[in-house]
Amino acid sequence: YAQDHDRCGPTAQPGPVVDLRAVHGGDPEPHTRGADGARVLGTQAQIWTEFAPTAADLDRLAYPRLCALA
């Protein structure tokens, strides 16, 4: 996971926070029209669990993005 040079320092969140409207309004393959579209195998909605210490935190992070991906 992302970390600064000080091993005792705080970890860095991998990427900016994206609001729910942007997630639901996004096109999962905006640049893959035409011949390049044949190379798209799928999408994913990864979760960095080091930022979800409890099951409730994981649910809060996972379900909005999984619903948007579906």
Short mmCIF file of C-alpha atoms in Angstrom, two decimals:
data_model
loop_
_atom_site.label_atom_id
_atom_site.label_comp_id
_atom_site.label_asym_id
_atom_site.label_seq_id
_atom_site.Cartn_x
_atom_site.Cartn_y
_atom_site.Cartn_z
CA TYR A 1 0.00 0.00 0.00
CA ALA A 2 1.05 3.57 -0.49
CA GLN A 3 3.40 4.80 2.23
CA ASP A 4 5.66 7.78 2.71
CA HIS A 5 9.39 7.45 3.33
CA ASP A 6 8.90 7.37 7.10
CA ARG A 7 7.79 3.82 7.92
CA CYS A 8 6.10 5.12 11.06
CA GLY A 9 4.23 7.82 9.14
CA PRO A 10 0.57 7.58 8.16
CA THR A 11 -0.38 5.64 5.05
CA ALA A 12 -1.68 7.53 2.05
CA GLN A 13 -5.12 6.82 0.60
CA PRO A 14 -4.60 5.49 -2.96
CA GLY A 15 -6.41 8.12 -4.99
CA PRO A 16 -8.86 10.94 -4.40
CA VAL A 17 -12.35 10.64 -2.95
CA VAL A 18 -14.95 10.42 -5.72
CA ASP A 19 -18.54 11.38 -4.96
CA LEU A 20 -21.42 9.00 -5.65
CA ARG A 21 -22.84 11.12 -8.50
CA ALA A 22 -19.54 10.90 -10.38
CA VAL A 23 -19.30 7.14 -9.82
CA HIS A 24 -22.83 6.45 -11.05
CA GLY A 25 -22.49 8.85 -13.99
CA GLY A 26 -19.17 7.52 -15.21
CA ASP A 27 -18.74 5.48 -18.37
CA PRO A 28 -16.63 2.40 -17.53
CA GLU A 29 -15.17 2.33 -21.03
CA PRO A 30 -15.11 5.89 -22.44
CA HIS A 31 -12.04 5.40 -24.65
CA THR A 32 -12.71 1.92 -25.98
CA ARG A 33 -15.13 2.42 -28.82
CA GLY A 34 -14.63 0.70 -32.16
CA ALA A 35 -11.75 -1.72 -32.67
CA ASP A 36 -10.21 -0.97 -29.27
CA GLY A 37 -13.44 -2.06 -27.57
CA ALA A 38 -12.66 -5.68 -28.44
CA ARG A 39 -9.72 -5.56 -26.02
CA VAL A 40 -11.85 -4.69 -22.99
CA LEU A 41 -12.25 -7.82 -20.86
CA GLY A 42 -14.19 -6.30 -17.99
CA THR A 43 -14.11 -3.87 -15.10
CA GLN A 44 -13.43 -4.13 -11.39
CA ALA A 45 -14.23 -2.32 -8.17
CA GLN A 46 -11.27 -2.92 -5.89
CA ILE A 47 -11.35 -2.06 -2.19
CA TRP A 48 -8.23 -1.28 -0.16
CA THR A 49 -9.16 -3.04 3.08
CA GLU A 50 -6.44 -1.39 5.14
CA PHE A 51 -8.75 1.64 5.07
CA ALA A 52 -11.76 -0.43 6.25
CA PRO A 53 -10.92 -1.67 9.76
CA THR A 54 -14.41 -3.08 10.45
CA ALA A 55 -17.02 -4.99 8.45
CA ALA A 56 -19.33 -1.96 8.67
CA ASP A 57 -16.61 0.25 7.13
CA LEU A 58 -16.11 -2.28 4.35
CA ASP A 59 -19.85 -2.30 3.61
CA ARG A 60 -19.92 1.50 3.56
CA LEU A 61 -17.09 1.58 1.03
CA ALA A 62 -18.04 -1.43 -1.10
CA TYR A 63 -21.76 -1.25 -1.75
CA PRO A 64 -21.98 2.17 -3.46
CA ARG A 65 -19.23 1.27 -5.91
CA LEU A 66 -20.54 -2.26 -6.50
CA CYS A 67 -24.02 -0.89 -7.24
CA ALA A 68 -22.52 1.64 -9.65
CA LEU A 69 -20.48 -1.06 -11.37
CA ALA A 70 -23.47 -3.36 -11.72
#
